[in-house]
PDB file of C-alpha atoms in Angstrom:
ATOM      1  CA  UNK M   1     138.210 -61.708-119.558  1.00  0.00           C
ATOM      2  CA  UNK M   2     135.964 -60.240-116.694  1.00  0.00           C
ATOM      3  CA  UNK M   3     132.463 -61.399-115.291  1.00  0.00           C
ATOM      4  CA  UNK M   4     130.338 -60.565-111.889  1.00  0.00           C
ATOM      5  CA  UNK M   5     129.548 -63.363-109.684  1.00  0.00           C
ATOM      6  CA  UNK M   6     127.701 -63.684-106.238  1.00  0.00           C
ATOM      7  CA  UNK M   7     128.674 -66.770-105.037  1.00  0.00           C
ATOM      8  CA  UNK M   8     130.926 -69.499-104.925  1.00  0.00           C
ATOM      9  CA  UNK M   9     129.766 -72.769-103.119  1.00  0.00           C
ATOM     10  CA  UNK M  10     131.596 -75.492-102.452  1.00  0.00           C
ATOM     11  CA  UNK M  11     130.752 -79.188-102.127  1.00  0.00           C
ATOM     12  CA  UNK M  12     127.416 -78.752-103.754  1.00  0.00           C
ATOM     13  CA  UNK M  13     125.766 -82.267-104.200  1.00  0.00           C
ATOM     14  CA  UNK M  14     122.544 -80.485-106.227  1.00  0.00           C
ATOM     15  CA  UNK M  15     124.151 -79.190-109.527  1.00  0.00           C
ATOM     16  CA  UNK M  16     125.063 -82.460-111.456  1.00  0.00           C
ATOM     17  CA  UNK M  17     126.748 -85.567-110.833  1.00  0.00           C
ATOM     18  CA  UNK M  18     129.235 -85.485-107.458  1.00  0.00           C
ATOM     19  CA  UNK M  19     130.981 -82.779-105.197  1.00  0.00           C
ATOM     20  CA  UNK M  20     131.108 -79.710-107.035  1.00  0.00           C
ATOM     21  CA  UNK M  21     131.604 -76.119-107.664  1.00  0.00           C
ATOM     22  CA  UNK M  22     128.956 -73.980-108.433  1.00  0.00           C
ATOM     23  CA  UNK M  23     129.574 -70.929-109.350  1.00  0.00           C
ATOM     24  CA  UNK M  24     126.693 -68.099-109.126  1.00  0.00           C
ATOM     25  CA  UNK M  25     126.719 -65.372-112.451  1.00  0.00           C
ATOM     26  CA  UNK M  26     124.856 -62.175-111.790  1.00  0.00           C
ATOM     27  CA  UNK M  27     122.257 -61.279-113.946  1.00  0.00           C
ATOM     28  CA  UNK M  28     119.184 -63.100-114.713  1.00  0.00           C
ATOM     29  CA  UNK M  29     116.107 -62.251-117.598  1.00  0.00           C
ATOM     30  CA  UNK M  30     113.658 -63.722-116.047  1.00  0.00           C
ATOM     31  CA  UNK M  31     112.142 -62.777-113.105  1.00  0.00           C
ATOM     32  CA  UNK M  32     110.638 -65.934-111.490  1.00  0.00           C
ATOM     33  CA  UNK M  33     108.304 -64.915-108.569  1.00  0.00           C
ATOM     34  CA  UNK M  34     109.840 -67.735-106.799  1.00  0.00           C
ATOM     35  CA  UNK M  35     113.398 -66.659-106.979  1.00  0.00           C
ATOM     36  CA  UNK M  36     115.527 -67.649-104.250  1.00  0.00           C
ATOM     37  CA  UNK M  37     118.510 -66.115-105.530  1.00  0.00           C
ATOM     38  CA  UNK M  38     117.195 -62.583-105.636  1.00  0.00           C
ATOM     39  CA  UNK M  39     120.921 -61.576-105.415  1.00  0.00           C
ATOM     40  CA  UNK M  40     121.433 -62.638-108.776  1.00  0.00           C
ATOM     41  CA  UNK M  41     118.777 -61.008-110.603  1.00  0.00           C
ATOM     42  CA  UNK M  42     120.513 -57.728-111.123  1.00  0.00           C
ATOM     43  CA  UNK M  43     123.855 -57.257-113.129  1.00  0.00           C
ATOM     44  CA  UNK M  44     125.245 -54.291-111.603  1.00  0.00           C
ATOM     45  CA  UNK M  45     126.242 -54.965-107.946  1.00  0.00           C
ATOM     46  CA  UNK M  46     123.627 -54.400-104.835  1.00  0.00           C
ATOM     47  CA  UNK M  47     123.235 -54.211-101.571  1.00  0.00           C
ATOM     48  CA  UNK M  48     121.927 -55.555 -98.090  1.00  0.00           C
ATOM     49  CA  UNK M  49     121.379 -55.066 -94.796  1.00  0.00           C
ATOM     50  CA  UNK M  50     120.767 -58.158 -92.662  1.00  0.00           C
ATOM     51  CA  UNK M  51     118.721 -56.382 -89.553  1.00  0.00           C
ATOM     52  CA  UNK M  52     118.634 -59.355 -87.575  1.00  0.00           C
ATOM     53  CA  UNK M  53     122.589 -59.740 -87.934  1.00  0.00           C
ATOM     54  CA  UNK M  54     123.383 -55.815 -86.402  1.00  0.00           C
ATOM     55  CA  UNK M  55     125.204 -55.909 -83.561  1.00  0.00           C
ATOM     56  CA  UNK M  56     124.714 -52.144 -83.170  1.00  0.00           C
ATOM     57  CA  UNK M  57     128.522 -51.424 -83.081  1.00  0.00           C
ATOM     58  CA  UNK M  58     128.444 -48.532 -85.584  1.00  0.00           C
ATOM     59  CA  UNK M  59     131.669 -49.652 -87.160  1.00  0.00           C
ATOM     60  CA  UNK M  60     129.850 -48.891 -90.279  1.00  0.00           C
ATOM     61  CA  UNK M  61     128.670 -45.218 -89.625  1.00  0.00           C
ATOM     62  CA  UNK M  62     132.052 -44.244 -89.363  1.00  0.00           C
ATOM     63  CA  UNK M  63     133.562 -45.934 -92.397  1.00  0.00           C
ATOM     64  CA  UNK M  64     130.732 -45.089 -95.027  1.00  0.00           C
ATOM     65  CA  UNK M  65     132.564 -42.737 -97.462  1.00  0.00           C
ATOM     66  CA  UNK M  66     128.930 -40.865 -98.731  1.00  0.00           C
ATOM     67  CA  UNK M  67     127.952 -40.782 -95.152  1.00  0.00           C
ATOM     68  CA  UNK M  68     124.629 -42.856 -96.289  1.00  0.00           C
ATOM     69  CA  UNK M  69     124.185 -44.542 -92.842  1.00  0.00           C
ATOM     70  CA  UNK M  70     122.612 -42.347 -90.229  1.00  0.00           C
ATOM     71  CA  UNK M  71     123.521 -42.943 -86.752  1.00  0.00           C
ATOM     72  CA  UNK M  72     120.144 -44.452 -85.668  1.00  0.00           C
ATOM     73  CA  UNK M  73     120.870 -47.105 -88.302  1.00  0.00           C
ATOM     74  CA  UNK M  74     118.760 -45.872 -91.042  1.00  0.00           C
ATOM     75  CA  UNK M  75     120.157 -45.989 -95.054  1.00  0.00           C
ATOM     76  CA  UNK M  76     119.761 -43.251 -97.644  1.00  0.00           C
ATOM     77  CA  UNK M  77     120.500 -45.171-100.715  1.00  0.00           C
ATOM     78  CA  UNK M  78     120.739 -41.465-102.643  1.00  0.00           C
ATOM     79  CA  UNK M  79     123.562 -40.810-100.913  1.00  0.00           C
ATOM     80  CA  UNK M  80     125.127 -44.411-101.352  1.00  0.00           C
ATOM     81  CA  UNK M  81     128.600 -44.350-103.364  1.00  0.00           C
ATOM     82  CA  UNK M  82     129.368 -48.323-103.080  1.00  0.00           C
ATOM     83  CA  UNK M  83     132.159 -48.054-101.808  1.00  0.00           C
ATOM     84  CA  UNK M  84     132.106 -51.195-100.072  1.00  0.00           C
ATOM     85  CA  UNK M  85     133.665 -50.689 -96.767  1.00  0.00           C
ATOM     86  CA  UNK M  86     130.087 -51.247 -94.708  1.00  0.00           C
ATOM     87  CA  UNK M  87     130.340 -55.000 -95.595  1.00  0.00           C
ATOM     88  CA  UNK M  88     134.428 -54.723 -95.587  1.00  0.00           C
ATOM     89  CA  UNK M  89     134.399 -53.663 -91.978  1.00  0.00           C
ATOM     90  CA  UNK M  90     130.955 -55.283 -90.822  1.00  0.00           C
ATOM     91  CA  UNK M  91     132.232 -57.680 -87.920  1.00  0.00           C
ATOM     92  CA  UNK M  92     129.185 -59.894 -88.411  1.00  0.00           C
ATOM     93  CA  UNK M  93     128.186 -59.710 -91.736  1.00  0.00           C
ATOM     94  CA  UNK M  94     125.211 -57.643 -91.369  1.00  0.00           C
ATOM     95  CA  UNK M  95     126.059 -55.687 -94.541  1.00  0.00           C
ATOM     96  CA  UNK M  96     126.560 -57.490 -97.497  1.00  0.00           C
ATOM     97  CA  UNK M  97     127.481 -56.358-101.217  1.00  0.00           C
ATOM     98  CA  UNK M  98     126.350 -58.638-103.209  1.00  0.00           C
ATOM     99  CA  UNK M  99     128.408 -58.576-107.202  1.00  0.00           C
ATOM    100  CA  UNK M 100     132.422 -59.179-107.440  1.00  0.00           C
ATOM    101  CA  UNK M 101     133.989 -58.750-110.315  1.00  0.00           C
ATOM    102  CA  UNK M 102     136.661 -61.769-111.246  1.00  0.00           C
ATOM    103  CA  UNK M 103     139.011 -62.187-114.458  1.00  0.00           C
ATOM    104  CA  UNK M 104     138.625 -66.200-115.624  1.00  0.00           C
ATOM    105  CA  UNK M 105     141.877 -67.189-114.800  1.00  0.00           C
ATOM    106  CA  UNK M 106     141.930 -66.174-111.362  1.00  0.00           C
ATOM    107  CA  UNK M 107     138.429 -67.586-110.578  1.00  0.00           C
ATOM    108  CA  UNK M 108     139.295 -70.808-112.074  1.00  0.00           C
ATOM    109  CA  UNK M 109     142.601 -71.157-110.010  1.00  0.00           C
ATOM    110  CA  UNK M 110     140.775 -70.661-106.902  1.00  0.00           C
ATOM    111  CA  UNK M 111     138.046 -73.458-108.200  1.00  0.00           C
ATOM    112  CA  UNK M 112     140.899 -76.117-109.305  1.00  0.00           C
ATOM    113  CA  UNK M 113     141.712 -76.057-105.983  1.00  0.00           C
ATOM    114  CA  UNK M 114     139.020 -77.960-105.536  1.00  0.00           C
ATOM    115  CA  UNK M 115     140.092 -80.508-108.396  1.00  0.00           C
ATOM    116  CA  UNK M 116     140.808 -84.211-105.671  1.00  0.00           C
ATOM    117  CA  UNK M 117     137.348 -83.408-104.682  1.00  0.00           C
ATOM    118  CA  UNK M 118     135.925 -83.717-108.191  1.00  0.00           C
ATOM    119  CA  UNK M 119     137.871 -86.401-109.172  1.00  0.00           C
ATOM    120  CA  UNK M 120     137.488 -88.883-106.263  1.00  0.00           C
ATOM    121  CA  UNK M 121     133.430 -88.214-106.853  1.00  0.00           C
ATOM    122  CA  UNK M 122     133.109 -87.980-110.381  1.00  0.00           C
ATOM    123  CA  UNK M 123     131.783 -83.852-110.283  1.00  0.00           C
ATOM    124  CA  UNK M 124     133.173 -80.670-111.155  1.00  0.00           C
ATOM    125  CA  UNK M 125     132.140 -77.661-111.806  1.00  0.00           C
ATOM    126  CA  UNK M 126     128.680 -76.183-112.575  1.00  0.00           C
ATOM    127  CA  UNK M 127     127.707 -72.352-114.103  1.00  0.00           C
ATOM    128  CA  UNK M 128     124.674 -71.271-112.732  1.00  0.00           C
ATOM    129  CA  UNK M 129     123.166 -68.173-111.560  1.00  0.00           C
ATOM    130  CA  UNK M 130     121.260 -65.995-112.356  1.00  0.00           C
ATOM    131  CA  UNK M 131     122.117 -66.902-115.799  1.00  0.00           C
ATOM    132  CA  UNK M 132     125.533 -67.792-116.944  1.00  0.00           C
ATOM    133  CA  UNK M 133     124.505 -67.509-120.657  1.00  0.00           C
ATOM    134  CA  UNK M 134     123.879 -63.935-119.747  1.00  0.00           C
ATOM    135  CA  UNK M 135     127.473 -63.493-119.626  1.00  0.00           C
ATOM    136  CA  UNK M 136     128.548 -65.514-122.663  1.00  0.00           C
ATOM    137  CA  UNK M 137     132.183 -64.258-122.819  1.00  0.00           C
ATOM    138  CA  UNK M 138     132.785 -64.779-119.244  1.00  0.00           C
ATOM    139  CA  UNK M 139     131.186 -68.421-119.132  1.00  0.00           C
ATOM    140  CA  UNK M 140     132.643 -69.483-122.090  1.00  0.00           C
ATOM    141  CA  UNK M 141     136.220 -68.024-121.301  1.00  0.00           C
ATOM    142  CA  UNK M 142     135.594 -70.056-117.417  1.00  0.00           C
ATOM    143  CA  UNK M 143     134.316 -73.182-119.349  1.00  0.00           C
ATOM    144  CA  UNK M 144     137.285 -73.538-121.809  1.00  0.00           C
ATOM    145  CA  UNK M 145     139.626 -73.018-119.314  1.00  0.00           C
ATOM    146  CA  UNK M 146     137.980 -76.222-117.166  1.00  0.00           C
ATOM    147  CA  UNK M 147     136.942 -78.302-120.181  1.00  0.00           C
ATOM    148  CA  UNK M 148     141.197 -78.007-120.811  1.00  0.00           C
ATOM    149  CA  UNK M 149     142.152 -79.078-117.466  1.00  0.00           C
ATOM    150  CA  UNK M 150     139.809 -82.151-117.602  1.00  0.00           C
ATOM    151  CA  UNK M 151     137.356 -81.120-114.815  1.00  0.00           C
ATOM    152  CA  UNK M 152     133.398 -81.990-115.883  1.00  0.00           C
ATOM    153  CA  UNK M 153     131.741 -79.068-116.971  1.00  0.00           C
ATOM    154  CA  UNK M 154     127.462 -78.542-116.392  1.00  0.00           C
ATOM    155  CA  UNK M 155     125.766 -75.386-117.319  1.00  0.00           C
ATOM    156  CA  UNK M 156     122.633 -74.497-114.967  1.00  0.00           C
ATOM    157  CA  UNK M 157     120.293 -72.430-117.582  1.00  0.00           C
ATOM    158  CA  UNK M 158     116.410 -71.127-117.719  1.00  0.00           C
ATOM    159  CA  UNK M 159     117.068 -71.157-121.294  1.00  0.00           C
ATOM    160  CA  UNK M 160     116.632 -67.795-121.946  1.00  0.00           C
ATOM    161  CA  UNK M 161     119.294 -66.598-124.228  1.00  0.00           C
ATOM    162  CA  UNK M 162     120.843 -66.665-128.303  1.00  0.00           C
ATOM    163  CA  UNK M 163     121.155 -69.908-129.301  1.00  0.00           C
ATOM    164  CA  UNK M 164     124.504 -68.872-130.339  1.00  0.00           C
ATOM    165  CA  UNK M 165     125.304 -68.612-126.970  1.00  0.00           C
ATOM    166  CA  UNK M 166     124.408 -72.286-126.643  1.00  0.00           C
ATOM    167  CA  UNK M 167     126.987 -72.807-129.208  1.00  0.00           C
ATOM    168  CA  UNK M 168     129.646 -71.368-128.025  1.00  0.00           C
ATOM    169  CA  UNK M 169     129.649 -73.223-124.941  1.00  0.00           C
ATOM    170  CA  UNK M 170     128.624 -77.024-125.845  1.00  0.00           C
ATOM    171  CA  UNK M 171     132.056 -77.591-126.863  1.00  0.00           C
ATOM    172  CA  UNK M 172     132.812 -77.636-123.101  1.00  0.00           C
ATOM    173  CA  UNK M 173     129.843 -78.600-121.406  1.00  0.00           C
ATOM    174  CA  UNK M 174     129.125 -81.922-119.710  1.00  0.00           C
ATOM    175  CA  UNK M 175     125.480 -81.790-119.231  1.00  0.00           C
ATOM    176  CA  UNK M 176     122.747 -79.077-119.287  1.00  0.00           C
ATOM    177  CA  UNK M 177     120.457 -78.273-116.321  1.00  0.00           C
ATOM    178  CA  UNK M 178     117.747 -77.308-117.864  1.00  0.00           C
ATOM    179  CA  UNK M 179     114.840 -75.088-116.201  1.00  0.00           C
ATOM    180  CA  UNK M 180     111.260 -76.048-117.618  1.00  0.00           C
ATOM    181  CA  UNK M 181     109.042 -73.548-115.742  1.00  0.00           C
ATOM    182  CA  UNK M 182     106.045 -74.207-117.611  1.00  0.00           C
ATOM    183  CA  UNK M 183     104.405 -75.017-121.188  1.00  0.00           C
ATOM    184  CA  UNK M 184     101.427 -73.159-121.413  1.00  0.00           C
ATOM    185  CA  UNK M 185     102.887 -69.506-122.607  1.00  0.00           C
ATOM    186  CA  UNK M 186     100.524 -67.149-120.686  1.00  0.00           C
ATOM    187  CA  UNK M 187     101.254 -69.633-117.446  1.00  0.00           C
ATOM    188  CA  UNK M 188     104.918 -68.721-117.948  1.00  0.00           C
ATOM    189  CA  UNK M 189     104.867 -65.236-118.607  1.00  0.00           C
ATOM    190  CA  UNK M 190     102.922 -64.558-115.189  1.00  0.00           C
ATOM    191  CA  UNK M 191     105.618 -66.783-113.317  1.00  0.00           C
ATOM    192  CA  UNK M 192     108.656 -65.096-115.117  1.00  0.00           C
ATOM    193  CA  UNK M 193     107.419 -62.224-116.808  1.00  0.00           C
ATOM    194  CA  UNK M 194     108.836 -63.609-119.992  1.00  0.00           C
ATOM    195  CA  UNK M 195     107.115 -65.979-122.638  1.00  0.00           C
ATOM    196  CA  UNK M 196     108.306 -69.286-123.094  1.00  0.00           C
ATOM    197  CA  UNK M 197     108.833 -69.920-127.265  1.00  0.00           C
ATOM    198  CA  UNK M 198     112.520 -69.546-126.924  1.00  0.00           C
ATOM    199  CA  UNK M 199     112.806 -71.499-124.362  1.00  0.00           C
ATOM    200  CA  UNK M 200     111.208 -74.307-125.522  1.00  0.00           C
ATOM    201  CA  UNK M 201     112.951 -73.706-129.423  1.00  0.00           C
ATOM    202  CA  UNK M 202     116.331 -74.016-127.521  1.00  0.00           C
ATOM    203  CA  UNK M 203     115.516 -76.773-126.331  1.00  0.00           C
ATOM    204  CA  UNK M 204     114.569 -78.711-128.596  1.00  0.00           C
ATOM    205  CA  UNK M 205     117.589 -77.734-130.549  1.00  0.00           C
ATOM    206  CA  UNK M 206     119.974 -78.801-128.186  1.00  0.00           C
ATOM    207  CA  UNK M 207     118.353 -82.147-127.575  1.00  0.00           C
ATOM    208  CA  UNK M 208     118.436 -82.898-131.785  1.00  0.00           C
ATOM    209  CA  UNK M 209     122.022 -81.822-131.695  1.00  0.00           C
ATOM    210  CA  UNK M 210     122.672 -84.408-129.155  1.00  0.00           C
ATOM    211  CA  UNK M 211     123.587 -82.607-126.025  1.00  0.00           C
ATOM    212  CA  UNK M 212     123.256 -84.170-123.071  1.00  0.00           C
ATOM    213  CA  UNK M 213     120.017 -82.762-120.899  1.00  0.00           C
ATOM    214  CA  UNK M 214     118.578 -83.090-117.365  1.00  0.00           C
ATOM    215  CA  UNK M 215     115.115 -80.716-116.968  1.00  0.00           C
ATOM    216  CA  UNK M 216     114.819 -79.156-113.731  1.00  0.00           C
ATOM    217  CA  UNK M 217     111.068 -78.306-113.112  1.00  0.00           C
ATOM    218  CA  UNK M 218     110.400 -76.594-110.418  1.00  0.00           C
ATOM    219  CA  UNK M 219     107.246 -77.405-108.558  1.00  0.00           C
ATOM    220  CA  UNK M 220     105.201 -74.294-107.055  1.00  0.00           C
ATOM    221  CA  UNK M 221     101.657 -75.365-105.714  1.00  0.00           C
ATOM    222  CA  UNK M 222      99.289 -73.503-106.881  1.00  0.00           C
ATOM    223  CA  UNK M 223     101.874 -71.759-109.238  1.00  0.00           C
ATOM    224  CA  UNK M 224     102.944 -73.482-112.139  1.00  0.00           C
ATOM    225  CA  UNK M 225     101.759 -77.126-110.321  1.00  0.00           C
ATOM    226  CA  UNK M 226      99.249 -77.797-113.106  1.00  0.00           C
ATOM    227  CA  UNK M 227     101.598 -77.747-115.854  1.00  0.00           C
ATOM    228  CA  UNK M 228     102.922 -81.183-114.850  1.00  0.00           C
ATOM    229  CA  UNK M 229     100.868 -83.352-117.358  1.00  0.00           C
ATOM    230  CA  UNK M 230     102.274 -80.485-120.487  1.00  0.00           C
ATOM    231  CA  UNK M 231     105.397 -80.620-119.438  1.00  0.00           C
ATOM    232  CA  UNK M 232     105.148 -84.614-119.404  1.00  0.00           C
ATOM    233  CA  UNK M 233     104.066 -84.695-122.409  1.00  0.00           C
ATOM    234  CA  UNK M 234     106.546 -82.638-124.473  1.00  0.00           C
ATOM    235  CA  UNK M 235     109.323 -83.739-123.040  1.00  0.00           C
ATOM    236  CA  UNK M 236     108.444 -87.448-123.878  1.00  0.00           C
ATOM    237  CA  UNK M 237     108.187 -85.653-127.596  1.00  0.00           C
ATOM    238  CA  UNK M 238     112.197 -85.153-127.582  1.00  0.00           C
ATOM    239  CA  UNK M 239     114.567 -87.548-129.479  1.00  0.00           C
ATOM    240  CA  UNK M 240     117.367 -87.690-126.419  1.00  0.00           C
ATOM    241  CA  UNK M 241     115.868 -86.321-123.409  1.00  0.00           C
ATOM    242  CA  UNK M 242     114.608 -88.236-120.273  1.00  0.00           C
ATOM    243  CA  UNK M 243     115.692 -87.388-117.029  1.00  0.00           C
ATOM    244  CA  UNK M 244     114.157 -84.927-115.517  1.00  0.00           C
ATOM    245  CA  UNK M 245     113.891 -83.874-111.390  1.00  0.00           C
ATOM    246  CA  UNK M 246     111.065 -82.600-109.850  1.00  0.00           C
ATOM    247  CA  UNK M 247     112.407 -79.333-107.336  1.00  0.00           C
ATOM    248  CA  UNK M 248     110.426 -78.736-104.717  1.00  0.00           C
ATOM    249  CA  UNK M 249     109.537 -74.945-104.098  1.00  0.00           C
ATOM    250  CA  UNK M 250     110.879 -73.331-100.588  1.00  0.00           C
ATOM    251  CA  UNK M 251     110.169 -69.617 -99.236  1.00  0.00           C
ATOM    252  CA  UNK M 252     113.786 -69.503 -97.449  1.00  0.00           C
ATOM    253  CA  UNK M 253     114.891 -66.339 -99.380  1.00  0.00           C
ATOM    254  CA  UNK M 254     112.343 -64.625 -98.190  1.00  0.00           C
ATOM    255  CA  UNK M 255     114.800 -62.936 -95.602  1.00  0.00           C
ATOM    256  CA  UNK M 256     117.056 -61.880 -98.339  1.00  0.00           C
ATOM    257  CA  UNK M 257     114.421 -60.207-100.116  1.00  0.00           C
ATOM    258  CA  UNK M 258     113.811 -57.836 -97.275  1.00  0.00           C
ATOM    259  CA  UNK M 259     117.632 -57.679 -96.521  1.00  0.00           C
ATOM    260  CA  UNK M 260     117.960 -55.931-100.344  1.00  0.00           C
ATOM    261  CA  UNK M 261     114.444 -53.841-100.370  1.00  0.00           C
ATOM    262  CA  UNK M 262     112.908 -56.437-102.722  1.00  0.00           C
ATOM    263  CA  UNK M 263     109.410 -56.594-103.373  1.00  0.00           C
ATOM    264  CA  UNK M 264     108.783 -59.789-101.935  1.00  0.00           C
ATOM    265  CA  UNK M 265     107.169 -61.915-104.715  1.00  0.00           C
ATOM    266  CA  UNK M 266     107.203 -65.244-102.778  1.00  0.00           C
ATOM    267  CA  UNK M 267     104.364 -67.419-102.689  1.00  0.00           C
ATOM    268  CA  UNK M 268     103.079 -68.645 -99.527  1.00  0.00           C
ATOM    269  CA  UNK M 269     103.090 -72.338 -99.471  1.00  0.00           C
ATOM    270  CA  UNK M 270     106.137 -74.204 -99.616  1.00  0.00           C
ATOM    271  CA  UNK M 271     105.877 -78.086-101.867  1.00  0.00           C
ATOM    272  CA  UNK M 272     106.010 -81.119 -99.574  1.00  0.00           C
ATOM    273  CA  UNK M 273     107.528 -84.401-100.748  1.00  0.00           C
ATOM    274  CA  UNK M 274     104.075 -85.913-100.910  1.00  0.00           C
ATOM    275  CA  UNK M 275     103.463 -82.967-103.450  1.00  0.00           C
ATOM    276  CA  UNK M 276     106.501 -83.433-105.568  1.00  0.00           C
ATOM    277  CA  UNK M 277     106.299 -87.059-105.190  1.00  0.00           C
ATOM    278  CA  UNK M 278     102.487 -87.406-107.147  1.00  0.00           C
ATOM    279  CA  UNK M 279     104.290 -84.688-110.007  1.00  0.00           C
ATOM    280  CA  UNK M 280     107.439 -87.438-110.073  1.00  0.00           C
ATOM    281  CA  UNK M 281     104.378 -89.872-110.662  1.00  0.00           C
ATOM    282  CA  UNK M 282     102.647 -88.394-113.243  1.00  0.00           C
ATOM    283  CA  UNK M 283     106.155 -87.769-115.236  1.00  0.00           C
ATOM    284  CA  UNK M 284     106.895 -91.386-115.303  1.00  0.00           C
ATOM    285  CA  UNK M 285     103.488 -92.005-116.941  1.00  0.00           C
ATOM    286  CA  UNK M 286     104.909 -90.338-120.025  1.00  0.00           C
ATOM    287  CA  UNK M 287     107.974 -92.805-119.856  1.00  0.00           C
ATOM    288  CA  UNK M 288     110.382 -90.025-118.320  1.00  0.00           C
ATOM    289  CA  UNK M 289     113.035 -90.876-115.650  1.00  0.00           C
ATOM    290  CA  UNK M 290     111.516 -88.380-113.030  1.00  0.00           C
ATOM    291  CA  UNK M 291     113.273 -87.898-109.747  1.00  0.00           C
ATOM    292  CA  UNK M 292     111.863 -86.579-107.049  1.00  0.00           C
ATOM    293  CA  UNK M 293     114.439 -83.415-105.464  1.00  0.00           C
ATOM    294  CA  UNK M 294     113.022 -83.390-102.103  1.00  0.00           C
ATOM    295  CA  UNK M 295     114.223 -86.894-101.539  1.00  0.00           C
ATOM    296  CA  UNK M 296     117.957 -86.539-102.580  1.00  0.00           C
TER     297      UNK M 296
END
């Protein structure tokens, strides 16, 4: 069994309880104009050049098998065959390919590695993306094979998928991360391009079977900051759910979105704690355990 990932990070403290794993799936079907994993959006594999990075050595002029790099630096993406070798042989990683194809079993030996870590903190390993749930076979396959060797398993979703994907993989799954982007339909469909019904049907499906849930809402001023007292109040509507943590919004991909040729949907102003802190506020009006992101 086969997948595409982007990234694998180490020692992340932000994706569940203690050190873990996170593994980054490629493909995403939303399109959040605050993305800052624009790598991830696509499934097929793409592309980037990091300007600021070139050293100017021409190392990758010469090994560019469609001869897509002209020799003032310039890139005719026609001509493109993806053949890899500009980021193979780039000394300073000023080209990057961003996709790599894995089969389970390998990527989960190279994770386990990891296993003292996760069980001296109490973490593990966590499928994000993108969206894992995207890649069903693939996540499932990765989750079995951790949910066997005893490592915690937590599945980073927008909620945007079959429910009987959701089935597939709560057998395995520790916790959900669960993106709340906003309530009011038209409000989300602007943000992600996508309506919300499914994601908010899932939801409450997952929390009457049970499952364990944290909602991750992240907070955009002047985005999707106004949804704060909706999402309060369905959320304190659920049978199980409580927790939920308040992300503050940051522009730092904003680089990477130039580095691919990415229209650069970013909003301007980044969330301050003070920001996040009066949304964590209002949440615990409605008798929520809000946590405030910036802060951790």
């Amino acid at each position: 069994m086969s997948g595409i990932i982007t990234n694998i990070k180490r020692m992340a403290v932000h994706d569940g309880k203690g050190l873990r794993t996170t593994i980054f799936f490629k493909g995403c079907p939303l399109r959040c104009i605050w993305c800052h994993n624009p790598d991830t959006l696509e499934f097929g594999k793409e592309r980037a050049f990091f300007a600021s990075k070139c050293a100017g050595c021409g190392i990758c002029i010469g090994v560019c098998t469609g001869k897509a790099i002209g020799k003032d630096g310039s890139f005719d993406r026609k001509k493109c065959v993806m053949c890899e070798k500009c980021a193979e042989y780039c000394p300073v990683s000023a080209r990057v390919i961003y996709g790599e194809e894995w089969e389970a079993e390998a990527l989960a030996d190279k994770v386990l590695c990891d296993r003292e870590f996760f069980e001296n903190s109490g973490g593990g390993v966590t499928l994000s993306g993108g969206e894992c749930l995207s890649q069903i076979d693939f996540a499932e396959e990765l989750a079995r094979i951790f949910h066997s060797e005893g490592i915690s398993v937590d599945i980073d979703t927008c909620g945007f998928a079959n429910f009987d994907a959701f089935k597939r993989i709560i057998p395995y799954t520790d916790e959900f991360l669960y993106d709340i982007k906003a309530i009011d339909p038209e409000v989300h469909k602007a943000c992600t391009g996508q309506d919300n019904a499914l994601i908010l049907e899932n939801l409450r499906r997952l929390d009457e079977l049970g499952c364990k849930i944290e909602i991750r809402y992240p907070y955009v001023p002047g985005v999707n900051s106004g949804e704060c007292e909706k999402i309060g109040d369905f959320i304190s509507g659920l049978k199980n759910t409580r927790r939920i943590k308040v992300l503050g919004y940051h522009s730092f991909a904003r680089s990477k979105y130039n580095a691919m040729e990415k229209e650069d949907t970013l909003p301007a102003h980044n969330a301050t704690c003070e920001e996040v802190q009066g949304a964590v506020d209002i949440l615990t009006s409605y008798g929520l355990e809000a946590i405030n992101g910036m802060k951790e």
